[in-house]
Tab-separated table of C-alpha atoms in Angstrom:
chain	number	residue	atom	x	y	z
A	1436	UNK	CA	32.309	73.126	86.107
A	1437	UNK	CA	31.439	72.345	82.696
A	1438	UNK	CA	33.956	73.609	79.743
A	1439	UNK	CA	32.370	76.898	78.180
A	1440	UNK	CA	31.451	76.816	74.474
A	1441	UNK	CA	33.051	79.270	72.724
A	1442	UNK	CA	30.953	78.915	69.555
A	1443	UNK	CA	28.119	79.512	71.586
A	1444	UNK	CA	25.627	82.200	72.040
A	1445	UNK	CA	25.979	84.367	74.968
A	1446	UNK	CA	22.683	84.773	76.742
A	1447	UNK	CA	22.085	87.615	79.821
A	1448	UNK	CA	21.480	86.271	83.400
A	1449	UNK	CA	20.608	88.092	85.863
A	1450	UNK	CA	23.740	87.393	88.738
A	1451	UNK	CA	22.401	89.556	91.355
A	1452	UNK	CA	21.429	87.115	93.920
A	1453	UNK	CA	23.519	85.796	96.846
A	1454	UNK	CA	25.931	82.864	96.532
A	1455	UNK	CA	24.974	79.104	97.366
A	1456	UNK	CA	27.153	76.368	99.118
A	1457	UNK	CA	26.109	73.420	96.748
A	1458	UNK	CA	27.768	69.704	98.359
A	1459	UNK	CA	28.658	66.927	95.953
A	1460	UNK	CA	29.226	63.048	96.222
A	1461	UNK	CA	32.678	62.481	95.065
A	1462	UNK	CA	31.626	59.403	92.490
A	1463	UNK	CA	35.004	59.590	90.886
A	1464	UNK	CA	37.143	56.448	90.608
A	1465	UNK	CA	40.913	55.883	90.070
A	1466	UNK	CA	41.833	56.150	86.415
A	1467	UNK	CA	43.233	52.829	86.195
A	1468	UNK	CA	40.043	51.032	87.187
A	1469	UNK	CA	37.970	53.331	84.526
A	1470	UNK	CA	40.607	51.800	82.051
A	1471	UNK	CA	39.962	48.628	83.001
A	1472	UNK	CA	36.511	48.627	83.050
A	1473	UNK	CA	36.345	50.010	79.714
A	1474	UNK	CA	38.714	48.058	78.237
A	1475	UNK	CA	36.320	44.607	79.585
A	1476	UNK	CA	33.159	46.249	78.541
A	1477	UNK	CA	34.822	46.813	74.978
A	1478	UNK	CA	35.995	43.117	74.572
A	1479	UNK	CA	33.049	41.248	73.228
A	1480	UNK	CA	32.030	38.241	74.961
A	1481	UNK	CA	32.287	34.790	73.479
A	1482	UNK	CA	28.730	33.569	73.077
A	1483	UNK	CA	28.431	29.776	73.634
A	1484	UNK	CA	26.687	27.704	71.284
A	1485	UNK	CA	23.370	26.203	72.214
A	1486	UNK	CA	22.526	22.423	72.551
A	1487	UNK	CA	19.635	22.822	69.741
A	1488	UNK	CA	21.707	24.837	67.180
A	1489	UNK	CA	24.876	22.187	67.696
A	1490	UNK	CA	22.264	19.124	66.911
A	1491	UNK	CA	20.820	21.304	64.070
A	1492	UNK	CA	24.249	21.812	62.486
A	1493	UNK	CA	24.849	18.241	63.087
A	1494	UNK	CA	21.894	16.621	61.634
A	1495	UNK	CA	22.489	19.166	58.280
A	1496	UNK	CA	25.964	18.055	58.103
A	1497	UNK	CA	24.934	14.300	58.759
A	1498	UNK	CA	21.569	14.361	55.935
A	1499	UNK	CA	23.493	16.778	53.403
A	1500	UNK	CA	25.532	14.109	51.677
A	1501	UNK	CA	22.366	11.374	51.622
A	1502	UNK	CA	20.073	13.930	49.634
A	1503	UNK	CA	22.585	14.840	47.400
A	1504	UNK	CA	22.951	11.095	46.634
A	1505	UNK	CA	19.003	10.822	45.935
A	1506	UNK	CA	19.214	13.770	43.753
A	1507	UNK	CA	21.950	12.678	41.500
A	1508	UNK	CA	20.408	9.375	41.326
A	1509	UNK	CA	16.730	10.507	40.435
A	1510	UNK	CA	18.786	12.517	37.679
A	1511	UNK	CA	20.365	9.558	36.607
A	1512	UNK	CA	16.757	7.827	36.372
A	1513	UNK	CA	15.757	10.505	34.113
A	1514	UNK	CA	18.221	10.723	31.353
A	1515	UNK	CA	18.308	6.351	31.346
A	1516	UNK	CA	14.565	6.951	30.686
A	1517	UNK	CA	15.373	9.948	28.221
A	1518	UNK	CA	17.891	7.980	26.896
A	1519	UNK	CA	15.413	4.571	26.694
A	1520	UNK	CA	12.915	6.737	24.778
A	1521	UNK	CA	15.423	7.949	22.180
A	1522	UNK	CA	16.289	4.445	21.739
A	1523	UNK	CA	13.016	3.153	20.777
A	1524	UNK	CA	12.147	6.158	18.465
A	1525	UNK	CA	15.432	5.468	16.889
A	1526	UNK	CA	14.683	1.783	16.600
A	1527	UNK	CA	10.938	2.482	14.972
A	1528	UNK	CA	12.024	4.912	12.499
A	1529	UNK	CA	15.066	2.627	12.105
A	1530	UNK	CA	12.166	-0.126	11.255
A	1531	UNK	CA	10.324	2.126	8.660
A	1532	UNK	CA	13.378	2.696	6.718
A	1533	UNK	CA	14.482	-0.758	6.350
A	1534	UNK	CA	11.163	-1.831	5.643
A	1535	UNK	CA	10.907	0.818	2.516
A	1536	UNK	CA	14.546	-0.099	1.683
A	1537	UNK	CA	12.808	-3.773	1.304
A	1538	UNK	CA	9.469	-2.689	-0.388
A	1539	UNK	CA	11.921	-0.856	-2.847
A	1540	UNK	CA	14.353	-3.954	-3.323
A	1541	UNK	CA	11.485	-5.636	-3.931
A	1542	UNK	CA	10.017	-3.073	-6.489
A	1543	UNK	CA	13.230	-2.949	-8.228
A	1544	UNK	CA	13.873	-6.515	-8.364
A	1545	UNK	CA	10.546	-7.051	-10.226
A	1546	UNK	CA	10.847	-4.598	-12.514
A	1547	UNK	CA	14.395	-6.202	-13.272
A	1548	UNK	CA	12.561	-9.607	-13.531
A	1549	UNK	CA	9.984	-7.986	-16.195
A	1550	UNK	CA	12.932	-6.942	-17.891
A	1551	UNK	CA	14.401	-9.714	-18.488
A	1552	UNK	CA	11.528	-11.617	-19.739
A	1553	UNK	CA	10.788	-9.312	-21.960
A	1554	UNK	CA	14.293	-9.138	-23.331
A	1555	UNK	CA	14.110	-12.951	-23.290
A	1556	UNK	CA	11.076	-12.684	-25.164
A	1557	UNK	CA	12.501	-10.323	-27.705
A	1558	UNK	CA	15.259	-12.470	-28.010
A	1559	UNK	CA	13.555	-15.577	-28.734
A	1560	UNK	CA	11.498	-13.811	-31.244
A	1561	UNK	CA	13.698	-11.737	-32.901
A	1562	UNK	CA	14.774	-14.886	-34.878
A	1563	UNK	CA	11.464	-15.102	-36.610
A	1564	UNK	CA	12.371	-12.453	-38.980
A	1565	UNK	CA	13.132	-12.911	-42.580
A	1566	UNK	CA	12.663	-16.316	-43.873
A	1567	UNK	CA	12.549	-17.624	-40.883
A	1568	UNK	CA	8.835	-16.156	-39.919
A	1569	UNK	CA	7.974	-18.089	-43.582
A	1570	UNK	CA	9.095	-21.336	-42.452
A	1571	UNK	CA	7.064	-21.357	-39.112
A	1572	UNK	CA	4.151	-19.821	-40.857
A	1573	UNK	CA	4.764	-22.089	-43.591
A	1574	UNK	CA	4.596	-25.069	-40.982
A	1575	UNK	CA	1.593	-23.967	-39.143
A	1576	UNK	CA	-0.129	-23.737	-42.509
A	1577	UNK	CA	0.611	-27.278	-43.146
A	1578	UNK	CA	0.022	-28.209	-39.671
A	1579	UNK	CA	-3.314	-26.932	-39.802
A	1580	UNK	CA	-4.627	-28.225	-43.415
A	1581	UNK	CA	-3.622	-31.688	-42.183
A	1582	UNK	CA	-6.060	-31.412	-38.738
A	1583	UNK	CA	-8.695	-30.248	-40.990
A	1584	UNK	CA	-8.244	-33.138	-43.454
A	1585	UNK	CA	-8.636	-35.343	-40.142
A	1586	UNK	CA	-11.264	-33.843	-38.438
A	1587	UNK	CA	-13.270	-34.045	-41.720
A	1588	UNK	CA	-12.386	-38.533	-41.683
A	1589	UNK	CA	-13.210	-38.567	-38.353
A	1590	UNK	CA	-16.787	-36.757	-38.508
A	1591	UNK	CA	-16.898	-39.176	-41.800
A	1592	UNK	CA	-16.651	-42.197	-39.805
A	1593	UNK	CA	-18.122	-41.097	-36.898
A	1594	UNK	CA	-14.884	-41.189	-34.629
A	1595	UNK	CA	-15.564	-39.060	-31.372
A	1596	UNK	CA	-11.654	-39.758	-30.068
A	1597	UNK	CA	-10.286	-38.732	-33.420
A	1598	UNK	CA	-12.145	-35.546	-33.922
A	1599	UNK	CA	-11.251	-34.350	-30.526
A	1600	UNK	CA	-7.551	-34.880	-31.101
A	1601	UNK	CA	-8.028	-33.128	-34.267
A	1602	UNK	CA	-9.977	-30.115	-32.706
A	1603	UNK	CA	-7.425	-30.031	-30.168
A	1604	UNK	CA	-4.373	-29.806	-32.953
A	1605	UNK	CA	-6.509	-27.244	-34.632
A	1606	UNK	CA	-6.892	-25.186	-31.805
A	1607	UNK	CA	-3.262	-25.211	-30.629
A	1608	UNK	CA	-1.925	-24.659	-33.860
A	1609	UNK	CA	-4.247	-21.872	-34.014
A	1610	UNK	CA	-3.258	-20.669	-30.504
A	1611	UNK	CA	0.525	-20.251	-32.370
A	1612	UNK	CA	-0.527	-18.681	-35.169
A	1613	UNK	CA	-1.839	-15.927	-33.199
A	1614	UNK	CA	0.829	-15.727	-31.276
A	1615	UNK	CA	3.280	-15.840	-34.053
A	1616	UNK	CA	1.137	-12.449	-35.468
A	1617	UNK	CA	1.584	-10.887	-32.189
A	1618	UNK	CA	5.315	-11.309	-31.799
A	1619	UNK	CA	5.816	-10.063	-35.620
A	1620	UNK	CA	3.315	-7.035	-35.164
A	1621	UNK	CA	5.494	-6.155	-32.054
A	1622	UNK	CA	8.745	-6.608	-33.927
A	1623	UNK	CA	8.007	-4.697	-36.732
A	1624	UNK	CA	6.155	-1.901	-34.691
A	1625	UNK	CA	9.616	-1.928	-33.037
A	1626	UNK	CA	12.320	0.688	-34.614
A	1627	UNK	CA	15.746	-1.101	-34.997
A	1628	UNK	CA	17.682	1.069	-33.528
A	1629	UNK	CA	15.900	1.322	-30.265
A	1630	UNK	CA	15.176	-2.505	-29.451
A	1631	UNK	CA	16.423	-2.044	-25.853
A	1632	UNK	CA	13.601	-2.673	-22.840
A	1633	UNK	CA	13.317	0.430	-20.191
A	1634	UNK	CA	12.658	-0.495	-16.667
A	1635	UNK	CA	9.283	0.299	-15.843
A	1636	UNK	CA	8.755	3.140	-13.435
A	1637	UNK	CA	7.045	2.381	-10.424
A	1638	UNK	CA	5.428	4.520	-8.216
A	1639	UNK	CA	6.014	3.069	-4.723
A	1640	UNK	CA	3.805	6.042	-3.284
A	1641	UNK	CA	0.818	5.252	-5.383
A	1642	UNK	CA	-2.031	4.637	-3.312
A	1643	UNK	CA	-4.498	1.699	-3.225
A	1644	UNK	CA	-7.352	2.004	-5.297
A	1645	UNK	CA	-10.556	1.242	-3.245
A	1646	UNK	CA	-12.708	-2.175	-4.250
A	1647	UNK	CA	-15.237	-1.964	-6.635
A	1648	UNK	CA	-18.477	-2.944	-4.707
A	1649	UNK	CA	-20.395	-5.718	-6.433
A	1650	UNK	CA	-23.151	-4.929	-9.266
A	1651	UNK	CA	-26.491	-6.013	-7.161
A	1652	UNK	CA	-28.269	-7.403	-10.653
A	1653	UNK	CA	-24.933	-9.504	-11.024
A	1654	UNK	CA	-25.043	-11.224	-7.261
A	1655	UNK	CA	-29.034	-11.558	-8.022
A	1656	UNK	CA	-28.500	-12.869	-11.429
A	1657	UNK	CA	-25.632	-15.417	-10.058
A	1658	UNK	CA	-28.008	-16.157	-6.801
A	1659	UNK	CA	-30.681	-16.997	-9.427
A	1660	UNK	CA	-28.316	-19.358	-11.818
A	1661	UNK	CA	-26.827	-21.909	-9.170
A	1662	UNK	CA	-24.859	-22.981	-12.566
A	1663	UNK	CA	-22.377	-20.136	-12.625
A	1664	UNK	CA	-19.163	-20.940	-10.948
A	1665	UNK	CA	-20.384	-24.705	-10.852
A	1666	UNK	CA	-20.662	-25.943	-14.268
A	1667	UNK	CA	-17.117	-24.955	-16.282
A	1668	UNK	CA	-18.881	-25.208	-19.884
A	1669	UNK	CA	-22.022	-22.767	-18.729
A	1670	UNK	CA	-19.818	-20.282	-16.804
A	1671	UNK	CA	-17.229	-20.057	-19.809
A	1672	UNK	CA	-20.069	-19.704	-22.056
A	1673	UNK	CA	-21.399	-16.984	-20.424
A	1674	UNK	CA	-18.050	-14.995	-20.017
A	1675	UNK	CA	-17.926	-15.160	-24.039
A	1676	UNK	CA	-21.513	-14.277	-24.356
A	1677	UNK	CA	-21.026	-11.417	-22.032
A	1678	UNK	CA	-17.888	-10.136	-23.822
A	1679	UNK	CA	-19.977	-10.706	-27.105
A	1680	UNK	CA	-22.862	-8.371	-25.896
A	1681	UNK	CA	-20.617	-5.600	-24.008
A	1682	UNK	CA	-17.940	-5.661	-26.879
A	1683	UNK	CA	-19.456	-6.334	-30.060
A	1684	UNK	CA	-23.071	-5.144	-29.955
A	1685	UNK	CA	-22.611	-2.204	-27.136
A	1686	UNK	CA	-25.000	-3.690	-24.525
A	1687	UNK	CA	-24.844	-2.035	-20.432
A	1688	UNK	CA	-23.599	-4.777	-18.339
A	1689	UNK	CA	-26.154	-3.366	-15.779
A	1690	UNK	CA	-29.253	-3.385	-17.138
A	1691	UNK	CA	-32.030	-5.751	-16.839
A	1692	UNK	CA	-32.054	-6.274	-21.198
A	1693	UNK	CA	-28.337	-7.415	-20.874
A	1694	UNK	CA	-29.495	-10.221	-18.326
A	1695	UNK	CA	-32.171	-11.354	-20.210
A	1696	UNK	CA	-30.065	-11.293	-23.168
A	1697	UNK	CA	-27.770	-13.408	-21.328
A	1698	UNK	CA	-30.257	-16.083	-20.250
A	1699	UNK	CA	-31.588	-16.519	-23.461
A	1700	UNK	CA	-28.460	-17.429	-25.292
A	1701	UNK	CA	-27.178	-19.681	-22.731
A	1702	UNK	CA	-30.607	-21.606	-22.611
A	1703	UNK	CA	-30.123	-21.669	-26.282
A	1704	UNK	CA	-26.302	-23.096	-26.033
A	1705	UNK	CA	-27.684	-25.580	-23.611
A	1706	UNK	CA	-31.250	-26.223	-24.191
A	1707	UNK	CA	-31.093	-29.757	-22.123
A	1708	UNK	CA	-29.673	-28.048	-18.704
A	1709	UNK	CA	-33.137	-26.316	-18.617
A	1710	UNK	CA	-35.823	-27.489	-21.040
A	1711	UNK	CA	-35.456	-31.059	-23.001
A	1712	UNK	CA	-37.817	-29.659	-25.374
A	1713	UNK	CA	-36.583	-26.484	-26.244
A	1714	UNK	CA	-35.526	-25.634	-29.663
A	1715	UNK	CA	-32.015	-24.754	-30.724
A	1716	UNK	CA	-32.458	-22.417	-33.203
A	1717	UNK	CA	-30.950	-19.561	-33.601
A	1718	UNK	CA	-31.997	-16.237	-32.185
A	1719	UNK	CA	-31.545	-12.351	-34.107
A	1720	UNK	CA	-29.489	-9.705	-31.566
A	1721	UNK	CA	-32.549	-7.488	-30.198
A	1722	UNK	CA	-31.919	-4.344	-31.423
A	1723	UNK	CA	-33.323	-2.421	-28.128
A	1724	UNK	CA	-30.134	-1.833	-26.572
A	1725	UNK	CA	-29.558	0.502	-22.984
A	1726	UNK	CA	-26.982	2.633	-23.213
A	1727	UNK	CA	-25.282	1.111	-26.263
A	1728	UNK	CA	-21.691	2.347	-27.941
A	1729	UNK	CA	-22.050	0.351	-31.807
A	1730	UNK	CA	-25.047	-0.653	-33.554
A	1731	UNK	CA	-25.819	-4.397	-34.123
A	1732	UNK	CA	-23.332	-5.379	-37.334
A	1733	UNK	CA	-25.912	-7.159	-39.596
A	1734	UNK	CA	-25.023	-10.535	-41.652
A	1735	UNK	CA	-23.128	-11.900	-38.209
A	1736	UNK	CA	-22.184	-15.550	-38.393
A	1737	UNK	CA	-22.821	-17.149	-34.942
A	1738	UNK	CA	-20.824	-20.308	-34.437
A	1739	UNK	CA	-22.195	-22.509	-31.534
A	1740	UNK	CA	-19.552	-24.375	-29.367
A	1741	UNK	CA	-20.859	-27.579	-27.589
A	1742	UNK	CA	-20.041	-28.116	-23.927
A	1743	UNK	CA	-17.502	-30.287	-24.595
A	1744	UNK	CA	-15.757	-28.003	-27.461
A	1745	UNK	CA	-15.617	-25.240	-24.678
A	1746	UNK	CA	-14.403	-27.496	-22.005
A	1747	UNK	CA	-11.638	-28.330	-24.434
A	1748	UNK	CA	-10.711	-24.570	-25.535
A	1749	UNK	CA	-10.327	-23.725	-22.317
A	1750	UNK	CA	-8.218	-26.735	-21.008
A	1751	UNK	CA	-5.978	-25.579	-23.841
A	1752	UNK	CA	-6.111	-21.855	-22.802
A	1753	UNK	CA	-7.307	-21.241	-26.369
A	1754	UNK	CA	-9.528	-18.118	-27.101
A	1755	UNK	CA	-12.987	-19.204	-27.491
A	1756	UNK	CA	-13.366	-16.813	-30.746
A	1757	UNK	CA	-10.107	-18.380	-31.761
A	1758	UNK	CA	-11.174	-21.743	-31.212
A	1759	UNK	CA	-14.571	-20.657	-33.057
A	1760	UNK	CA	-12.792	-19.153	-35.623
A	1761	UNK	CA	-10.885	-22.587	-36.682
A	1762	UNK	CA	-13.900	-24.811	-35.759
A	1763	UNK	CA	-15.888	-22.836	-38.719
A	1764	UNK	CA	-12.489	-22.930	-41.253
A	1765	UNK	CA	-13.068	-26.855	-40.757
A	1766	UNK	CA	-16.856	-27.150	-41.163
A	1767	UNK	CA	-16.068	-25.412	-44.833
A	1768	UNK	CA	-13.403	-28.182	-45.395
């Protein structure tokens, strides 16, 4: 019989009816087989491994250690080529500095050098104050009456050599007079008690200024005159009659009146390079001038310089207005 519940509910039956003879199979066992069987069906069984997982595990535990090595060493790959990269940027901007380090040595080392010439300069000069800036001007003076005196005997007797090597004393004592006027004009510009040279400042970030294209009338104009560049006396001519025009009498380098201003004074200087029987006299300044800055000065004394006087000025890296200027002190001796 089953054990009654006492927490449960009572419910009515009806127990009128006559009793029934109810026969069971006896299904019960011993209790120490029940204990036994219990006790085996508790105990968990020891599940064997299968061929495919052991093979699995095997190959995992045999591959494991080879990827790890291909993964460390492709890491190792990348930081030698992170570490090659850093190199070479270190190395170019390493190059850059060194190479402004040099532009700036090299900056500095001129602007010492211009210092020192100058200072030489200043040194050399400073001597010429006093008496002795007489006694050099003094000599020059003498220097230069005496070349007059012989280029006057040798135009008297008709002695080419001789009046050459007494233009060419003329013009290099001239060449130190100037210079002696410049190195006193500086000196006395100069306040005493600030003599000393500063270094120049230069601007190692200044840029490049761009090239000046060429004037098209100049590269026509020199196309036309196969003379310029060729012939020494006719192209230094024409650099003094150009500086003549632009300087002096205010005409535009790029305008058709300056060219033709040009060509006639140079055909005038030398008549035989284009016409044998051209004249040689002497022109007026046209007073039609493009885009001028002075007026033409009236009463100016032209002084004409042969091919050969020019040649000679410049040889001597003499001014040709210099070399002008004592040419026409001489003609007056």
């Amino acid at each position: 019989t089953m054990p009654e519940d006492k927490n449960a509910k009572t419910v009515d039956i009806d127990t009128s009816g006559p009793e029934v003879d109810v026969e069971l199979e006896d299904t019960s066992k011993p209790e120490s087989e029940v204990i036994e069987t219990v006790e085996q069906e508790a105990a968990p069984k020891a599940e064997k491994p299968s061929d495919a997982k052991v093979a699995t595990e095997s190959q995992a535990a045999s591959t494991s250690p080879q990827e790890a090595s291909d993964e460390n060493k492709t890491q190792k790959d990348e930081l030698e080529d992170y570490s090659k990269d850093v190199q070479r940027r270190i190395a170019k901007l390493t190059k850059k500095w060194r190479e402004a380090e040099r532009q700036k040595e090299e900056a500095l080392n001129f602007a010492r050098i211009q210092k020192e010439e100058k200072e030489a300069t200043l040194k050399k000069y400073s001597s010429l104050e006093g008496a002795s800036v007489k006694d050099r001007e003094a000599r020059i003076a003498a220097g230069l009456l005496a070349a007059r005196a012989k280029l006057a005997e040798a135009r008297n007797n008709q002695d080419l050599n001789a009046e050459i090597d007494a233009q060419r004393d003329i013009a290099r004592l001239g060449y130190e007079e100037a210079r002696l006027m410049e190195a006193k004009s500086a000196i006395e510009s100069m306040p005493q008690e600030t003599k000393k040279v500063e270094t120049p400042n230069i601007n190692l970030n200044r840029s490049v200024e761009p090239t000046l294209k060429a004037d098209p009338k100049a590269e026509a104009w020199g196309a036309k005159n196969k003379w310029f560049g060729s012939d020494s006396a006719m192209t230094y001519t024409a650099f003094d009659i150009h500086k003549k025009l632009v300087d002096e009498e205010g005409y535009d380098p790029q305008t058709d009146e300056y060219y033709a201003e040009i060509d006639k004074r140079i055909r005038l200087e030398f008549p035989h390079k284009f016409d044998k029987n051209a004249t040689t006299e002497t022109t007026k300044p046209v007073q039609v001038v493009a885009s001028a800055k002075r007026s033409t000065k009236p009463g100016r004394k032209t002084v004409r310089l042969t091919p050969s006087q020019v040649a000679i000025a410049k040889k001597l890296g003499v001014p040709l207005e210099e070399y002008a200027k004592q040419l026409n002190i001489t003609k007056e001796v």
